[in-house]
PDB file of C-alpha atoms in Angstrom:
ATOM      1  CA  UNK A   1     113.306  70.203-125.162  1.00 39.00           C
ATOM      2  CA  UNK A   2     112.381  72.081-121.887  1.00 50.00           C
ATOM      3  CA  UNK A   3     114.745  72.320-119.541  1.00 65.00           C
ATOM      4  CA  UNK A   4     114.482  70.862-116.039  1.00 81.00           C
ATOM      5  CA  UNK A   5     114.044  73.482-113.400  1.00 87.00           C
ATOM      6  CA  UNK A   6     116.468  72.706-109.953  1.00 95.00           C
ATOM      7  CA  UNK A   7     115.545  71.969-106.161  1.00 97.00           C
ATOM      8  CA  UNK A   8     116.793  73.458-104.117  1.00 98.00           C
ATOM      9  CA  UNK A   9     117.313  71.990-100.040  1.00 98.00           C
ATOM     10  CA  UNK A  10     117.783  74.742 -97.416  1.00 98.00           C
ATOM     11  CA  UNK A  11     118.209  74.449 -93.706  1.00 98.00           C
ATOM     12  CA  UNK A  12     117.606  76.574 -91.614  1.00 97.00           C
ATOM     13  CA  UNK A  13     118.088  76.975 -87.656  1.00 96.00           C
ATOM     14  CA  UNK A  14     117.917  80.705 -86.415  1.00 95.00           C
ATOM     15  CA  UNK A  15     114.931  81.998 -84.858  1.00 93.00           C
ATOM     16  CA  UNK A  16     113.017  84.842 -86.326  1.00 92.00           C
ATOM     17  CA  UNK A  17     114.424  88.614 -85.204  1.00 88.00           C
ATOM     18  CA  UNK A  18     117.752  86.881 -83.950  1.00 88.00           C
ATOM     19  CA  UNK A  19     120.072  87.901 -86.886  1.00 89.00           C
ATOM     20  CA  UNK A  20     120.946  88.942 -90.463  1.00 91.00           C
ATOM     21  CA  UNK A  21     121.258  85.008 -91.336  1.00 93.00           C
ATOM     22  CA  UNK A  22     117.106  84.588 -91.398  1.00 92.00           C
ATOM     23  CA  UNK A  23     117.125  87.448 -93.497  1.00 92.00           C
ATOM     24  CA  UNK A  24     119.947  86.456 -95.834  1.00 94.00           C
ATOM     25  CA  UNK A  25     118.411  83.304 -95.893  1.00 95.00           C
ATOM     26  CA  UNK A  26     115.433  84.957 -97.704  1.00 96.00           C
ATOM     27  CA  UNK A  27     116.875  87.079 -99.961  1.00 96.00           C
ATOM     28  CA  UNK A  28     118.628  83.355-101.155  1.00 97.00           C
ATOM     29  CA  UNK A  29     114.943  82.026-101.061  1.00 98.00           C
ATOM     30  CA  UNK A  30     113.472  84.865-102.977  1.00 97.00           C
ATOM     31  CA  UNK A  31     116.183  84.598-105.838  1.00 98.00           C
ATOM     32  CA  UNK A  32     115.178  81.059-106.421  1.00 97.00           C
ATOM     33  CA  UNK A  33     111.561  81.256-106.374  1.00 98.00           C
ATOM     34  CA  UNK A  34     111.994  84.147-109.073  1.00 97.00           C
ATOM     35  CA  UNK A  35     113.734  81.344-110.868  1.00 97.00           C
ATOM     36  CA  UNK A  36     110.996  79.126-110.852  1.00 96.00           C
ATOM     37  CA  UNK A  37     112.919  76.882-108.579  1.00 97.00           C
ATOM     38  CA  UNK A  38     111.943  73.901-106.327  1.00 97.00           C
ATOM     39  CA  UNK A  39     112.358  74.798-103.318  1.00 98.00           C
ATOM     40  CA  UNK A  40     112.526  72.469 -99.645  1.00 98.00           C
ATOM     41  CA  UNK A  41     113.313  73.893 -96.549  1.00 98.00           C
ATOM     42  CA  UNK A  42     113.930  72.233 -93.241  1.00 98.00           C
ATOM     43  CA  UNK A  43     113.329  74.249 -90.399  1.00 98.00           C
ATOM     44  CA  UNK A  44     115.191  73.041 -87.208  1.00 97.00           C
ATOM     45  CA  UNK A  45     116.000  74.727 -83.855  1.00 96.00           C
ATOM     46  CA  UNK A  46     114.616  78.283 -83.517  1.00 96.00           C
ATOM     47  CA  UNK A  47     114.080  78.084 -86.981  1.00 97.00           C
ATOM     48  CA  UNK A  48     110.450  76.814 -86.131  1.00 98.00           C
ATOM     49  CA  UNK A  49     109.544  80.282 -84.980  1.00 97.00           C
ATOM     50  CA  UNK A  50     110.034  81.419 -88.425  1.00 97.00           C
ATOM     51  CA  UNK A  51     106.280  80.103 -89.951  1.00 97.00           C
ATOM     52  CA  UNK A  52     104.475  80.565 -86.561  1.00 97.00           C
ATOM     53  CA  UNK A  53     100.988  82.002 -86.936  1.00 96.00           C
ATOM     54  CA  UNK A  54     100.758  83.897 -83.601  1.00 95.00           C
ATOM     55  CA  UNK A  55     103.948  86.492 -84.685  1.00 93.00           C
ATOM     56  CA  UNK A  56     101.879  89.695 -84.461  1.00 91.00           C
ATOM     57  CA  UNK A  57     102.990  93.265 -85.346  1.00 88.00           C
ATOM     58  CA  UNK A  58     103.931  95.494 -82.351  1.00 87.00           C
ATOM     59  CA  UNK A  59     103.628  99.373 -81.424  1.00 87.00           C
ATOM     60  CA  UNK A  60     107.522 101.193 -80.769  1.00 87.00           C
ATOM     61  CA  UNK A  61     106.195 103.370 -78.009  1.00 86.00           C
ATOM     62  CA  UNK A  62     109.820 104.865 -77.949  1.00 90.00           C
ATOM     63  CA  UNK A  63     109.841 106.497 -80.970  1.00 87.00           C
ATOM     64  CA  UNK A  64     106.302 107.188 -80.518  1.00 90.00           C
ATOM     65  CA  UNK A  65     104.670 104.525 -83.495  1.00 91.00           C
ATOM     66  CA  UNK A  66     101.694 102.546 -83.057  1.00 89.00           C
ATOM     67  CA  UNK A  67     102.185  99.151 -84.691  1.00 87.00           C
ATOM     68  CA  UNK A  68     100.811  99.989 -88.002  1.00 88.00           C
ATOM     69  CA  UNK A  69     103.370 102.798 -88.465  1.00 88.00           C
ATOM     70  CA  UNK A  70     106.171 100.659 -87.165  1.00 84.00           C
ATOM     71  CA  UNK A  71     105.503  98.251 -90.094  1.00 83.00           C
ATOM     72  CA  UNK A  72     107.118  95.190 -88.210  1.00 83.00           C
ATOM     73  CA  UNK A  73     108.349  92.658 -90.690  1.00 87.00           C
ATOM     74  CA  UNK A  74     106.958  88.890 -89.713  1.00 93.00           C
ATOM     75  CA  UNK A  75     108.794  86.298 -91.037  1.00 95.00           C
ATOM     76  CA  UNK A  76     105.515  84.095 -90.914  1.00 96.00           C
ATOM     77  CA  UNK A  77     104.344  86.933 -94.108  1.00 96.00           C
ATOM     78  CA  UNK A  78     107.951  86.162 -95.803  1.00 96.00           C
ATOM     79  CA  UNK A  79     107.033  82.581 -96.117  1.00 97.00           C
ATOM     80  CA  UNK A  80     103.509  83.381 -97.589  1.00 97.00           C
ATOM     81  CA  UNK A  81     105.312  85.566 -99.663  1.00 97.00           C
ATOM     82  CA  UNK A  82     107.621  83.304-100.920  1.00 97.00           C
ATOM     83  CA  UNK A  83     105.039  79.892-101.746  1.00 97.00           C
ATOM     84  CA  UNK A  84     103.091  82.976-103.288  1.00 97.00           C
ATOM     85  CA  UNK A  85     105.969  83.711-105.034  1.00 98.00           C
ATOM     86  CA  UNK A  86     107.251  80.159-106.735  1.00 97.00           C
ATOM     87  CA  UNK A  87     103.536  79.324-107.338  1.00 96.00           C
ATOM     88  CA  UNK A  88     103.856  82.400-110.349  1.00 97.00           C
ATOM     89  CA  UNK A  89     106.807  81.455-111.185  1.00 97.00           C
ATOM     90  CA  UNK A  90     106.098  77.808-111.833  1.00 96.00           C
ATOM     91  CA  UNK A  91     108.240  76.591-108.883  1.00 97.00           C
ATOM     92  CA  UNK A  92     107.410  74.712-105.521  1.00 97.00           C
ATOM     93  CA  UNK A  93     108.076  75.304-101.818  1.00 98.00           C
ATOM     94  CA  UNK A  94     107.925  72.333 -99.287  1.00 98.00           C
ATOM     95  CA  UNK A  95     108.795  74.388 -95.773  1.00 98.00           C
ATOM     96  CA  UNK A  96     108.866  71.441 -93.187  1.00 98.00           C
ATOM     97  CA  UNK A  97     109.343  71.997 -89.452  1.00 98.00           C
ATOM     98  CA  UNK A  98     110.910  69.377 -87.090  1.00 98.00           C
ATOM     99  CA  UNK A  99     108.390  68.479 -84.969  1.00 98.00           C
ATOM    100  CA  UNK A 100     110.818  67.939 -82.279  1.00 97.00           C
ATOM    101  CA  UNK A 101     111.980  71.397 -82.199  1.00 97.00           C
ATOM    102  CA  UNK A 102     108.106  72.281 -82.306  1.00 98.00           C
ATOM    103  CA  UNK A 103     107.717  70.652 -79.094  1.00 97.00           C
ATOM    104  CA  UNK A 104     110.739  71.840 -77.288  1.00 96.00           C
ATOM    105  CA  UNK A 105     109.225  75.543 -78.234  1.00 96.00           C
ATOM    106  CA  UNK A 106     105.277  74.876 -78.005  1.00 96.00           C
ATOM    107  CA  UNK A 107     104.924  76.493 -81.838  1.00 95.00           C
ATOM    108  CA  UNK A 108     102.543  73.989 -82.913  1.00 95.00           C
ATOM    109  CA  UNK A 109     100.655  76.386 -84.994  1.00 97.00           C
ATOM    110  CA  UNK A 110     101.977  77.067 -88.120  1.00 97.00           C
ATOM    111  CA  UNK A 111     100.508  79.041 -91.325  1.00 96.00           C
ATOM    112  CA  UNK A 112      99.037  76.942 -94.128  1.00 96.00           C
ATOM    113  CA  UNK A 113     101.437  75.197 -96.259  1.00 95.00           C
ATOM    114  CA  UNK A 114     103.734  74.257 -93.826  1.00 97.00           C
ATOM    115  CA  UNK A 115     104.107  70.809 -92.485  1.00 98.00           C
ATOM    116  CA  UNK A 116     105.329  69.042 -89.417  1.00 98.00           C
ATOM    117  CA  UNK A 117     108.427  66.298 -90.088  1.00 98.00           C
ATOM    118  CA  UNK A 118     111.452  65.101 -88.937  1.00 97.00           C
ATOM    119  CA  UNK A 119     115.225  65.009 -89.359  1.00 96.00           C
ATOM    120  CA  UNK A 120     114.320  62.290 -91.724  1.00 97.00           C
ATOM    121  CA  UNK A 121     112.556  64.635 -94.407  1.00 98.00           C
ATOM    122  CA  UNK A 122     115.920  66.998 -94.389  1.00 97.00           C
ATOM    123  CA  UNK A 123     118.050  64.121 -95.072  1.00 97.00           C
ATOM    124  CA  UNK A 124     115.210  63.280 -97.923  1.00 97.00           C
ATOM    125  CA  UNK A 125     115.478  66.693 -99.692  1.00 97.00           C
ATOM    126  CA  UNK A 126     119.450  66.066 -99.684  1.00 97.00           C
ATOM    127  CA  UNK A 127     119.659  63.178-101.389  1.00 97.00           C
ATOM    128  CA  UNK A 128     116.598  64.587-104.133  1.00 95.00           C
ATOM    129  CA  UNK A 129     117.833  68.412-103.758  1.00 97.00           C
ATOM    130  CA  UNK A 130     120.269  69.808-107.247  1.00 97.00           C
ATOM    131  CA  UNK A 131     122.158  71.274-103.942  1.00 97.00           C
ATOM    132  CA  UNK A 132     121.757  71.762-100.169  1.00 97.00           C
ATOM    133  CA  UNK A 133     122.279  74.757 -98.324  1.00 96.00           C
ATOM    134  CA  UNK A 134     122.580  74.621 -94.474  1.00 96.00           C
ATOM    135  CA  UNK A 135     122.231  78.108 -92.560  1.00 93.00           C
ATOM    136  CA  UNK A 136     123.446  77.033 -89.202  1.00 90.00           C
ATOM    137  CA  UNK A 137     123.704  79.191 -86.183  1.00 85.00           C
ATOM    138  CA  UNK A 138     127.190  80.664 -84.750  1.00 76.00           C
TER     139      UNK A 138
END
């Protein structure tokens, strides 16, 4: 008998380059989608920012880098990364944005595989999730 692989809910609410939350956050993501996991993740608040398709690499003229060298990490390539990543392992990823907190930020442009929703589709992972996992801000 096979056994059933988990979901997993996640919320999450920081904006991208804010803190060491977003990036916990993925490590926590990554994990799971090595598991094979189903993964849903509600992004709410800043948290919109994090699948935006305009984030572009920048130059560090300080330390004297042009953008290539300065390797920026965009969180938009984490979550490519990471639907890349549970599609090999025989997992899922729904990544949902509230639509209200689209709005409020004009980030209406999202990569592929990401959808628009409401508080109503977190609430709807939490009752199917295994567990829920909310990464609020301070």
């Amino acid at each position: 008998m096979s056994e059933q692989r988990k979901t997993l809910n996640f919320a999450l609410m920081d904006a991208p380059f804010e803190n060491a939350r977003t990036t916990t956050a993925f490590r926590l993501l990554d994990i799971a989608a090595n598991r094979g996991y189903h993964l849903k993740v509600f992004a709410y608040e800043g948290a919109v920012g994090l699948s935006f398709i305009h984030q572009q690499a920048h130059p560090n003229a300080v330390h004297g880098r042009d953008a290539a060298e300065e390797n920026h990490p965009l969180p938009r390539k984490w979550v490519c990364a990471l639907k890349t990543t549970v599609e090999q392992k025989g997992g899922s990823l729904e990544w949902v944005n509230c639509g209200l907190c689209v709005d409020e930020r004009g980030m209406n442009e999202s990569i592929e595989g990401t959808r628009r929703g409401t508080p109503a589709d977190f609430w709807e992972f939490a009752q199917t999730a295994d567990n829920t996992l909310v990464i609020p801000t301070c």
